CSV table of C-alpha atoms in Angstrom, one decimal:
chain,number,residue,atom,x,y,z
A,1,UNK,CA,0.0,0.1,-0.2
A,2,UNK,CA,3.1,2.3,0.8
A,3,UNK,CA,4.3,2.2,-2.4
A,4,UNK,CA,1.2,2.7,-4.2
A,5,UNK,CA,0.8,5.8,-2.3
A,6,UNK,CA,4.5,6.6,-3.2
A,7,UNK,CA,3.8,5.7,-7.0
A,8,UNK,CA,0.8,7.3,-7.6
A,9,UNK,CA,-0.1,9.0,-5.1
A,10,UNK,CA,-2.5,9.2,-2.2
A,11,UNK,CA,-5.8,10.1,-4.5
A,12,UNK,CA,-5.5,7.8,-7.0
A,13,UNK,CA,-4.3,4.9,-4.7
A,14,UNK,CA,-7.8,5.7,-2.7
A,15,UNK,CA,-9.8,5.5,-6.0
A,16,UNK,CA,-7.6,1.9,-6.9
A,17,UNK,CA,-8.5,0.6,-4.0
A,18,UNK,CA,-11.9,1.6,-3.7
A,19,UNK,CA,-12.6,0.7,-7.5
A,20,UNK,CA,-11.4,-2.9,-6.7
A,21,UNK,CA,-13.3,-2.9,-2.8
A,22,UNK,CA,-16.5,-2.4,-5.2
A,23,UNK,CA,-15.4,-4.8,-8.0
A,24,UNK,CA,-15.1,-7.7,-5.1
A,25,UNK,CA,-18.2,-6.8,-3.4
A,26,UNK,CA,-20.6,-6.7,-6.2
A,27,UNK,CA,-19.2,-9.4,-8.3
A,28,UNK,CA,-17.9,-11.7,-6.0
A,29,UNK,CA,-18.9,-11.2,-2.6
A,30,UNK,CA,-22.6,-10.4,-3.0
A,31,UNK,CA,-23.4,-12.9,-5.8
A,32,UNK,CA,-22.0,-15.7,-3.9
A,33,UNK,CA,-24.4,-15.1,-0.9
A,34,UNK,CA,-27.4,-14.6,-2.2
A,35,UNK,CA,-26.4,-18.4,-4.2
A,36,UNK,CA,-25.4,-19.8,-1.2
A,37,UNK,CA,-28.9,-18.4,0.3
A,38,UNK,CA,-31.1,-19.4,-2.5
A,39,UNK,CA,-29.6,-23.0,-2.4
A,40,UNK,CA,-30.5,-23.7,1.2
A,41,UNK,CA,-33.5,-22.6,0.7
A,42,UNK,CA,-36.5,-24.6,-0.4
A,43,UNK,CA,-39.8,-23.7,-2.5
A,44,UNK,CA,-42.6,-26.0,-1.5
A,45,UNK,CA,-44.8,-25.8,-4.6
A,46,UNK,CA,-48.2,-26.6,-5.2
A,47,UNK,CA,-51.3,-25.3,-6.8
A,48,UNK,CA,-53.2,-25.3,-10.4
A,49,UNK,CA,-50.7,-24.3,-12.4
A,50,UNK,CA,-47.9,-26.3,-10.4
A,51,UNK,CA,-49.6,-29.5,-11.4
A,52,UNK,CA,-49.9,-28.0,-15.2
A,53,UNK,CA,-45.9,-27.3,-14.9
A,54,UNK,CA,-45.8,-30.7,-13.2
A,55,UNK,CA,-47.5,-32.6,-16.9
A,56,UNK,CA,-45.2,-30.6,-19.2
A,57,UNK,CA,-41.9,-31.9,-17.2
A,58,UNK,CA,-43.2,-35.2,-18.0
A,59,UNK,CA,-44.3,-35.0,-21.4
A,60,UNK,CA,-41.4,-33.6,-22.2
A,61,UNK,CA,-39.4,-36.5,-20.3
A,62,UNK,CA,-41.1,-38.8,-22.1
A,63,UNK,CA,-40.7,-36.6,-25.7
A,64,UNK,CA,-36.9,-36.9,-24.6
A,65,UNK,CA,-37.0,-40.8,-24.6
A,66,UNK,CA,-38.8,-40.9,-28.0
A,67,UNK,CA,-36.1,-38.6,-29.7
A,68,UNK,CA,-33.5,-40.7,-27.9
A,69,UNK,CA,-35.4,-43.9,-29.7
A,70,UNK,CA,-35.3,-42.5,-33.0
A,71,UNK,CA,-31.8,-41.3,-32.6
A,72,UNK,CA,-30.6,-44.6,-32.4
A,73,UNK,CA,-32.6,-46.4,-34.7
A,74,UNK,CA,-31.2,-43.5,-37.6
A,75,UNK,CA,-27.5,-44.1,-36.2
A,76,UNK,CA,-28.2,-48.1,-37.1
A,77,UNK,CA,-29.9,-47.0,-40.8
A,78,UNK,CA,-26.6,-44.7,-41.4
A,79,UNK,CA,-24.2,-47.4,-40.0
A,80,UNK,CA,-21.5,-48.5,-42.7
A,81,UNK,CA,-23.1,-52.3,-42.5
A,82,UNK,CA,-26.6,-50.9,-42.9
A,83,UNK,CA,-25.4,-48.3,-46.1
A,84,UNK,CA,-26.7,-50.8,-49.0
A,85,UNK,CA,-30.2,-51.1,-47.4
A,86,UNK,CA,-30.2,-47.6,-46.4
A,87,UNK,CA,-29.8,-46.7,-50.0
A,88,UNK,CA,-32.6,-48.8,-51.4
A,89,UNK,CA,-35.3,-48.1,-48.8
A,90,UNK,CA,-36.4,-44.4,-47.3
A,91,UNK,CA,-35.4,-44.8,-43.7
A,92,UNK,CA,-33.9,-41.6,-43.4
A,93,UNK,CA,-36.7,-39.4,-41.4
A,94,UNK,CA,-37.6,-35.9,-42.0
A,95,UNK,CA,-35.1,-33.2,-42.2
A,96,UNK,CA,-37.6,-31.5,-39.6
A,97,UNK,CA,-37.4,-34.2,-37.0
A,98,UNK,CA,-35.9,-33.2,-33.9
A,99,UNK,CA,-32.5,-34.2,-33.1
A,100,UNK,CA,-32.5,-36.7,-30.7
A,101,UNK,CA,-29.5,-35.4,-28.3
A,102,UNK,CA,-31.5,-32.0,-27.7
A,103,UNK,CA,-34.2,-32.2,-26.2
A,104,UNK,CA,-36.1,-29.3,-26.6
A,105,UNK,CA,-37.4,-27.5,-24.3
A,106,UNK,CA,-39.3,-24.1,-23.6
A,107,UNK,CA,-37.2,-21.0,-24.7
A,108,UNK,CA,-37.2,-18.9,-21.2
A,109,UNK,CA,-39.6,-15.8,-21.2
A,110,UNK,CA,-37.4,-12.7,-19.9
A,111,UNK,CA,-40.6,-10.5,-19.8
A,112,UNK,CA,-43.2,-12.9,-18.1
A,113,UNK,CA,-41.6,-15.9,-16.4
A,114,UNK,CA,-43.8,-18.8,-15.4
A,115,UNK,CA,-44.5,-18.5,-12.0
A,116,UNK,CA,-44.5,-22.2,-11.4
A,117,UNK,CA,-41.7,-25.0,-11.9
A,118,UNK,CA,-41.8,-28.5,-11.6
A,119,UNK,CA,-41.0,-30.2,-8.3
A,120,UNK,CA,-37.3,-30.9,-7.6
A,121,UNK,CA,-38.1,-34.8,-6.7
A,122,UNK,CA,-39.9,-34.4,-10.3
A,123,UNK,CA,-37.3,-35.3,-13.3
A,124,UNK,CA,-37.3,-32.4,-15.5
A,125,UNK,CA,-37.3,-31.7,-19.2
A,126,UNK,CA,-33.2,-31.5,-19.3
A,127,UNK,CA,-33.0,-34.9,-17.4
A,128,UNK,CA,-31.1,-37.1,-19.4
A,129,UNK,CA,-31.8,-40.9,-20.2
A,130,UNK,CA,-31.5,-43.3,-16.7
A,131,UNK,CA,-28.5,-44.7,-18.3
A,132,UNK,CA,-24.6,-45.1,-17.6
A,133,UNK,CA,-22.6,-42.5,-19.7
A,134,UNK,CA,-19.5,-43.8,-21.5
A,135,UNK,CA,-16.1,-43.2,-20.9
A,136,UNK,CA,-15.2,-44.3,-24.3
A,137,UNK,CA,-13.0,-41.7,-25.7
A,138,UNK,CA,-14.8,-41.5,-29.3
A,139,UNK,CA,-17.4,-44.0,-28.9
A,140,UNK,CA,-21.3,-43.2,-28.9
A,141,UNK,CA,-22.3,-42.8,-24.9
A,142,UNK,CA,-25.8,-45.4,-25.1
A,143,UNK,CA,-28.9,-43.5,-24.1
A,144,UNK,CA,-32.2,-44.8,-23.4
A,145,UNK,CA,-32.9,-47.0,-26.4
A,146,UNK,CA,-29.8,-47.9,-26.5
A,147,UNK,CA,-30.6,-51.8,-26.6
A,148,UNK,CA,-32.3,-52.5,-29.5
A,149,UNK,CA,-32.8,-55.5,-31.2
A,150,UNK,CA,-31.8,-56.4,-34.3
A,151,UNK,CA,-33.8,-55.2,-36.9
A,152,UNK,CA,-34.5,-55.6,-40.8
A,153,UNK,CA,-34.2,-52.3,-42.6
A,154,UNK,CA,-38.6,-52.2,-43.6
A,155,UNK,CA,-39.0,-52.6,-39.5
A,156,UNK,CA,-36.5,-49.6,-38.4
A,157,UNK,CA,-38.7,-47.8,-41.5
A,158,UNK,CA,-42.1,-48.8,-39.7
A,159,UNK,CA,-40.5,-48.3,-36.1
A,160,UNK,CA,-39.2,-44.6,-36.9
A,161,UNK,CA,-42.5,-43.3,-38.7
A,162,UNK,CA,-44.3,-44.7,-35.2
A,163,UNK,CA,-41.8,-42.9,-33.1
A,164,UNK,CA,-42.1,-39.5,-35.2
A,165,UNK,CA,-46.2,-40.1,-35.1
A,166,UNK,CA,-45.7,-39.8,-31.7
A,167,UNK,CA,-43.4,-37.4,-31.1
A,168,UNK,CA,-46.0,-35.4,-33.2
A,169,UNK,CA,-48.9,-36.2,-31.2
A,170,UNK,CA,-46.2,-35.5,-27.8
A,171,UNK,CA,-45.7,-32.0,-29.2
A,172,UNK,CA,-49.3,-31.0,-29.9
A,173,UNK,CA,-49.9,-32.1,-26.1
A,174,UNK,CA,-46.9,-30.1,-25.2
A,175,UNK,CA,-48.2,-26.9,-27.2
A,176,UNK,CA,-51.7,-27.4,-25.4
A,177,UNK,CA,-50.8,-28.1,-21.8
A,178,UNK,CA,-48.2,-24.5,-22.6
A,179,UNK,CA,-51.3,-22.5,-23.5
A,180,UNK,CA,-53.1,-23.8,-20.2
A,181,UNK,CA,-50.7,-23.1,-18.1
A,182,UNK,CA,-50.3,-19.4,-19.7
A,183,UNK,CA,-54.0,-18.9,-19.6
A,184,UNK,CA,-54.1,-20.1,-15.8
A,185,UNK,CA,-55.7,-18.5,-13.5
A,186,UNK,CA,-54.1,-20.5,-10.6
A,187,UNK,CA,-52.0,-20.0,-8.4
A,188,UNK,CA,-48.8,-21.8,-7.7
A,189,UNK,CA,-48.9,-21.7,-3.8
A,190,UNK,CA,-44.9,-20.9,-2.8
A,191,UNK,CA,-43.8,-21.9,1.0
A,192,UNK,CA,-40.1,-21.2,1.3
A,193,UNK,CA,-38.0,-22.3,4.2
A,194,UNK,CA,-34.3,-23.1,4.5
A,195,UNK,CA,-33.7,-27.1,4.3
A,196,UNK,CA,-30.8,-29.3,2.4
A,197,UNK,CA,-33.6,-30.7,0.4
A,198,UNK,CA,-32.0,-28.9,-2.7
A,199,UNK,CA,-29.1,-30.7,-2.2
A,200,UNK,CA,-30.6,-34.1,-1.1
A,201,UNK,CA,-33.3,-34.2,-3.5
A,202,UNK,CA,-30.2,-34.4,-6.3
A,203,UNK,CA,-31.5,-37.6,-8.4
A,204,UNK,CA,-29.1,-40.7,-8.7
A,205,UNK,CA,-28.7,-40.2,-12.1
A,206,UNK,CA,-27.7,-36.2,-11.3
A,207,UNK,CA,-24.9,-37.4,-8.8
A,208,UNK,CA,-23.4,-39.6,-11.3
A,209,UNK,CA,-23.0,-36.9,-13.8
A,210,UNK,CA,-22.3,-35.0,-11.2
A,211,UNK,CA,-18.9,-37.2,-10.6
A,212,UNK,CA,-18.4,-37.9,-13.8
A,213,UNK,CA,-17.9,-34.4,-15.0
A,214,UNK,CA,-15.1,-34.4,-12.5
A,215,UNK,CA,-13.9,-37.6,-13.9
A,216,UNK,CA,-14.0,-35.4,-17.0
A,217,UNK,CA,-12.6,-32.3,-15.8
A,218,UNK,CA,-9.7,-34.3,-14.3
A,219,UNK,CA,-9.1,-35.9,-17.6
A,220,UNK,CA,-8.8,-32.8,-19.5
A,221,UNK,CA,-6.1,-31.4,-17.3
A,222,UNK,CA,-4.2,-34.4,-17.7
A,223,UNK,CA,-4.3,-34.4,-20.9
A,224,UNK,CA,-3.5,-30.5,-21.1
A,225,UNK,CA,-0.6,-31.3,-18.7
A,226,UNK,CA,1.1,-34.1,-21.3
A,227,UNK,CA,0.8,-32.0,-24.3
A,228,UNK,CA,1.7,-28.6,-22.7
A,229,UNK,CA,4.8,-29.6,-20.7
A,230,UNK,CA,6.9,-30.3,-23.8
A,231,UNK,CA,5.6,-27.2,-25.3
A,232,UNK,CA,6.3,-25.0,-22.1
A,233,UNK,CA,9.6,-26.5,-21.7
A,234,UNK,CA,11.0,-26.4,-25.6
A,235,UNK,CA,10.0,-23.1,-25.4
A,236,UNK,CA,11.8,-22.1,-22.2
A,237,UNK,CA,15.1,-23.5,-22.8
A,238,UNK,CA,15.5,-21.9,-26.7
A,239,UNK,CA,18.0,-19.9,-27.1
A,240,UNK,CA,16.8,-18.5,-30.4
A,241,UNK,CA,14.8,-15.7,-29.3
A,242,UNK,CA,13.1,-15.3,-32.9
A,243,UNK,CA,11.5,-18.7,-32.7
A,244,UNK,CA,10.6,-18.4,-29.2
A,245,UNK,CA,8.9,-15.2,-30.6
A,246,UNK,CA,7.4,-17.3,-33.1
A,247,UNK,CA,6.0,-19.8,-31.2
A,248,UNK,CA,4.3,-17.5,-28.3
A,249,UNK,CA,2.5,-15.6,-31.0
A,250,UNK,CA,1.0,-19.3,-33.0
A,251,UNK,CA,0.1,-20.0,-29.2
A,252,UNK,CA,-1.7,-16.8,-29.3
A,253,UNK,CA,-3.1,-16.1,-32.7
A,254,UNK,CA,-6.3,-18.9,-32.1
A,255,UNK,CA,-7.4,-16.8,-29.3
A,256,UNK,CA,-7.8,-13.6,-31.2
A,257,UNK,CA,-11.2,-15.3,-32.8
A,258,UNK,CA,-14.2,-16.0,-30.4
A,259,UNK,CA,-14.0,-19.2,-28.4
A,260,UNK,CA,-17.8,-20.2,-30.1
A,261,UNK,CA,-15.8,-20.2,-33.5
A,262,UNK,CA,-13.0,-22.1,-32.7
A,263,UNK,CA,-15.7,-24.6,-31.2
A,264,UNK,CA,-17.6,-24.5,-34.2
A,265,UNK,CA,-14.3,-25.2,-36.1
A,266,UNK,CA,-13.9,-28.1,-34.5
A,267,UNK,CA,-17.2,-29.5,-35.2
A,268,UNK,CA,-16.5,-28.6,-39.2
A,269,UNK,CA,-13.2,-30.7,-38.6
A,270,UNK,CA,-14.6,-33.7,-36.5
A,271,UNK,CA,-18.2,-34.0,-38.3
A,272,UNK,CA,-19.0,-37.3,-40.0
A,273,UNK,CA,-18.5,-34.9,-43.4
A,274,UNK,CA,-16.2,-33.0,-41.9
A,275,UNK,CA,-12.2,-32.4,-42.8
A,276,UNK,CA,-11.0,-35.3,-41.3
A,277,UNK,CA,-12.9,-37.8,-42.6
A,278,UNK,CA,-12.9,-36.2,-46.0
A,279,UNK,CA,-9.1,-36.5,-45.5
A,280,UNK,CA,-9.3,-40.0,-44.8
A,281,UNK,CA,-11.5,-40.6,-47.9
A,282,UNK,CA,-8.8,-39.0,-50.3
A,283,UNK,CA,-6.0,-41.4,-49.0
A,284,UNK,CA,-8.5,-43.9,-48.7
A,285,UNK,CA,-8.9,-45.0,-45.7
A,286,UNK,CA,-12.2,-45.0,-45.6
A,287,UNK,CA,-15.0,-44.4,-48.4
A,288,UNK,CA,-17.6,-41.8,-47.4
A,289,UNK,CA,-19.9,-42.6,-50.5
A,290,UNK,CA,-20.5,-46.0,-48.8
A,291,UNK,CA,-21.6,-44.8,-46.5
A,292,UNK,CA,-18.3,-45.0,-44.1
A,293,UNK,CA,-17.1,-42.5,-42.1
A,294,UNK,CA,-16.0,-42.5,-38.3
A,295,UNK,CA,-18.3,-40.6,-35.6
A,296,UNK,CA,-15.7,-38.1,-33.8
A,297,UNK,CA,-18.3,-35.9,-32.3
A,298,UNK,CA,-20.8,-36.7,-29.9
A,299,UNK,CA,-18.1,-38.1,-28.1
A,300,UNK,CA,-15.9,-37.7,-24.9
A,301,UNK,CA,-12.9,-38.0,-27.0
A,302,UNK,CA,-14.1,-34.9,-29.2
A,303,UNK,CA,-15.0,-33.2,-26.2
A,304,UNK,CA,-11.7,-33.4,-24.3
A,305,UNK,CA,-9.6,-32.2,-27.2
A,306,UNK,CA,-11.9,-29.4,-28.1
A,307,UNK,CA,-11.2,-28.3,-24.1
A,308,UNK,CA,-7.1,-28.9,-24.2
A,309,UNK,CA,-7.2,-26.8,-27.6
A,310,UNK,CA,-9.4,-24.1,-25.5
A,311,UNK,CA,-7.6,-24.0,-22.9
A,312,UNK,CA,-4.2,-24.8,-23.6
A,313,UNK,CA,-2.7,-21.6,-22.9
A,314,UNK,CA,-3.9,-21.6,-19.5
A,315,UNK,CA,-1.2,-24.3,-18.6
A,316,UNK,CA,1.3,-23.7,-21.4
A,317,UNK,CA,2.3,-20.0,-20.0
A,318,UNK,CA,2.1,-21.0,-16.3
A,319,UNK,CA,4.6,-23.9,-16.7
A,320,UNK,CA,6.6,-21.8,-19.1
A,321,UNK,CA,6.7,-18.8,-16.8
A,322,UNK,CA,8.2,-21.1,-13.5
A,323,UNK,CA,10.5,-23.1,-16.0
A,324,UNK,CA,12.2,-20.1,-17.4
A,325,UNK,CA,13.2,-19.2,-14.1
A,326,UNK,CA,15.3,-22.1,-13.4
A,327,UNK,CA,19.1,-21.6,-13.9
A,328,UNK,CA,19.7,-23.6,-17.1
A,329,UNK,CA,23.1,-24.6,-15.5
A,330,UNK,CA,21.3,-26.7,-13.5
A,331,UNK,CA,20.2,-29.3,-16.6
A,332,UNK,CA,23.3,-28.9,-17.7
A,333,UNK,CA,24.9,-30.3,-14.7
A,334,UNK,CA,22.4,-33.4,-14.5
A,335,UNK,CA,23.0,-34.3,-18.2
A,336,UNK,CA,27.3,-33.8,-17.7
A,337,UNK,CA,26.6,-36.4,-14.2
A,338,UNK,CA,24.9,-38.7,-16.8
A,339,UNK,CA,21.2,-38.2,-15.9
A,340,UNK,CA,19.0,-39.6,-18.2
A,341,UNK,CA,16.3,-37.0,-19.5
A,342,UNK,CA,13.4,-38.7,-17.9
A,343,UNK,CA,15.4,-38.1,-14.3
A,344,UNK,CA,16.2,-34.4,-15.6
A,345,UNK,CA,12.9,-33.9,-15.7
A,346,UNK,CA,11.4,-35.6,-12.6
A,347,UNK,CA,14.6,-34.4,-10.4
A,348,UNK,CA,15.5,-30.9,-11.8
A,349,UNK,CA,12.3,-29.4,-14.0
A,350,UNK,CA,9.4,-30.3,-12.9
A,351,UNK,CA,9.8,-29.7,-9.2
A,352,UNK,CA,11.3,-26.5,-9.8
A,353,UNK,CA,7.8,-25.8,-12.3
A,354,UNK,CA,5.2,-27.1,-9.4
A,355,UNK,CA,3.8,-23.7,-8.8
A,356,UNK,CA,3.1,-23.8,-12.4
A,357,UNK,CA,1.7,-26.9,-13.2
A,358,UNK,CA,-0.3,-26.1,-9.9
A,359,UNK,CA,-1.7,-23.2,-11.7
A,360,UNK,CA,-2.4,-24.1,-15.1
A,361,UNK,CA,-4.2,-27.4,-13.4
A,362,UNK,CA,-6.4,-25.6,-11.3
A,363,UNK,CA,-7.0,-23.2,-14.0
A,364,UNK,CA,-7.6,-25.7,-16.6
A,365,UNK,CA,-9.5,-28.1,-14.1
A,366,UNK,CA,-12.1,-25.6,-13.4
A,367,UNK,CA,-12.7,-24.5,-16.8
A,368,UNK,CA,-13.5,-27.5,-18.4
A,369,UNK,CA,-15.9,-28.3,-14.8
A,370,UNK,CA,-17.7,-25.3,-16.0
A,371,UNK,CA,-17.7,-25.2,-19.5
A,372,UNK,CA,-21.2,-25.3,-21.4
A,373,UNK,CA,-20.4,-24.4,-25.3
A,374,UNK,CA,-17.9,-27.4,-25.8
A,375,UNK,CA,-20.3,-30.2,-24.3
A,376,UNK,CA,-23.1,-29.0,-26.0
A,377,UNK,CA,-22.0,-28.0,-29.2
A,378,UNK,CA,-19.4,-30.7,-29.8
A,379,UNK,CA,-21.3,-33.0,-27.4
A,380,UNK,CA,-24.9,-32.5,-29.4
A,381,UNK,CA,-26.0,-36.0,-30.1
A,382,UNK,CA,-25.4,-39.5,-28.1
A,383,UNK,CA,-23.0,-37.7,-25.8
A,384,UNK,CA,-24.6,-37.3,-22.5
A,385,UNK,CA,-25.1,-34.1,-20.2
A,386,UNK,CA,-22.3,-32.8,-18.3
A,387,UNK,CA,-22.8,-31.5,-14.8
A,388,UNK,CA,-22.8,-27.9,-16.0
A,389,UNK,CA,-25.4,-28.2,-18.5
A,390,UNK,CA,-27.7,-29.7,-16.0
A,391,UNK,CA,-27.1,-26.4,-13.9
A,392,UNK,CA,-28.4,-24.0,-17.0
A,393,UNK,CA,-31.2,-26.0,-17.5
A,394,UNK,CA,-32.1,-26.2,-13.9
A,395,UNK,CA,-32.1,-21.9,-14.5
A,396,UNK,CA,-33.7,-21.1,-17.7
A,397,UNK,CA,-35.5,-24.2,-18.4
A,398,UNK,CA,-36.7,-26.1,-15.6
A,399,UNK,CA,-37.4,-22.6,-13.7
A,400,UNK,CA,-35.7,-24.2,-10.3
A,401,UNK,CA,-33.0,-21.3,-9.4
A,402,UNK,CA,-32.9,-22.8,-5.7
A,403,UNK,CA,-32.2,-26.0,-7.1
A,404,UNK,CA,-29.9,-24.8,-10.0
A,405,UNK,CA,-27.6,-22.6,-7.0
A,406,UNK,CA,-27.7,-25.5,-5.2
A,407,UNK,CA,-26.1,-28.1,-8.1
A,408,UNK,CA,-23.6,-24.3,-8.8
A,409,UNK,CA,-22.6,-24.8,-5.2
A,410,UNK,CA,-22.1,-28.3,-5.1
A,411,UNK,CA,-19.5,-28.0,-8.2
A,412,UNK,CA,-17.9,-24.4,-6.6
A,413,UNK,CA,-17.4,-27.0,-3.6
A,414,UNK,CA,-15.9,-30.4,-5.8
A,415,UNK,CA,-13.5,-27.2,-7.5
A,416,UNK,CA,-12.1,-25.8,-4.2
A,417,UNK,CA,-11.8,-29.1,-3.0
A,418,UNK,CA,-9.7,-29.9,-6.1
A,419,UNK,CA,-7.2,-26.9,-5.2
A,420,UNK,CA,-6.5,-27.8,-2.1
A,421,UNK,CA,-5.8,-31.4,-2.7
A,422,UNK,CA,-3.3,-30.1,-5.5
A,423,UNK,CA,-1.7,-27.4,-3.6
A,424,UNK,CA,-1.3,-30.3,-1.3
A,425,UNK,CA,0.0,-32.9,-3.5
A,426,UNK,CA,2.3,-29.9,-5.5
A,427,UNK,CA,3.1,-29.0,-1.8
A,428,UNK,CA,2.9,-25.1,-3.1
A,429,UNK,CA,1.0,-22.1,-0.6
A,430,UNK,CA,-0.9,-19.0,-1.8
A,431,UNK,CA,2.5,-17.2,-2.4
A,432,UNK,CA,3.9,-19.6,-4.5
A,433,UNK,CA,1.1,-19.3,-6.8
A,434,UNK,CA,1.1,-16.1,-7.1
A,435,UNK,CA,4.6,-15.7,-8.4
């Protein structure tokens, strides 16, 4: 503080301190306090409007299950094994058929939000199918209709027609129920009281998704470290400054583009008819005209790859900054004493770079665990929801802000635990990280 006063004077220093205090208070402290309060406040809802909302909720769950079954049948139709029969029989559904991966939900009204929301104990329209999500990197995840019996092309066509007819009738029913909800004179009686029910009412499926999301975020962190550590080490030990400048600028250039555009560019690369499959078709590895092609998107591996790419700088630069402060003569001395490259890194470089590795791991994990765009865009299809998507839908589709706050608080606590464990494992403190 005294250094700031000597540099900028008492007046400017006071302005800086006041702005920082206001920023911390309005953007961090107050929202967090409000979120915690809502997380521990349970809304007991009832009444005619709430009952209509419950019926709408159940209709969306049924619609989601039908859409997933349609998606499974479409995938079986589009598979290379059935390419011949698919070409001879009109099994492709109409383009107007809703996507099996994205459950249609009512758009949130910002002018007149609905006074009711589905009960926390009732599945919401965002509740995914109760199946165990797959950890396989590039295999599509299982879904509610994953266990389909062997069907001929004609039987699949008939089944698809039946499912599309049921979906059309269900959409009409949902539209009618939503119209009744909008014109309903019933008032949802709401009683609020402090309770842990927002946490304890979390379904087993949502708990499973919560745990898997932490596993996914940890996997992204490990992949980012494995890829970024050699880059950071090479940049920190490079003697040619011009080459170093080119490498660092090359890392920064993609970040001049909006994150959503970078994610959509990856979709164009990994899609069934994307750049990667086109390249494999060009070299003769697959034949796209025969229906062959890898389904890279809508898988954990695709989401992991996009997240590592999106957050690479948050891992590279902290490690680079710490390795850059290492006395390079220590590396030369270890090499002269006959140390292998593995021992040089594990006994000299990595121990010195622990603060940078801890910072990079913390930032990458937290960004991955809270990411919405990458799982929603790249994982759109057969991929199971991430917990961040559930939080979004609790707030803006289920209109259950209290339960959304509880979910957000649970994710925040998990991230804080990860930070503390990381600091313990790497034996670094706050001052080491701040450097």
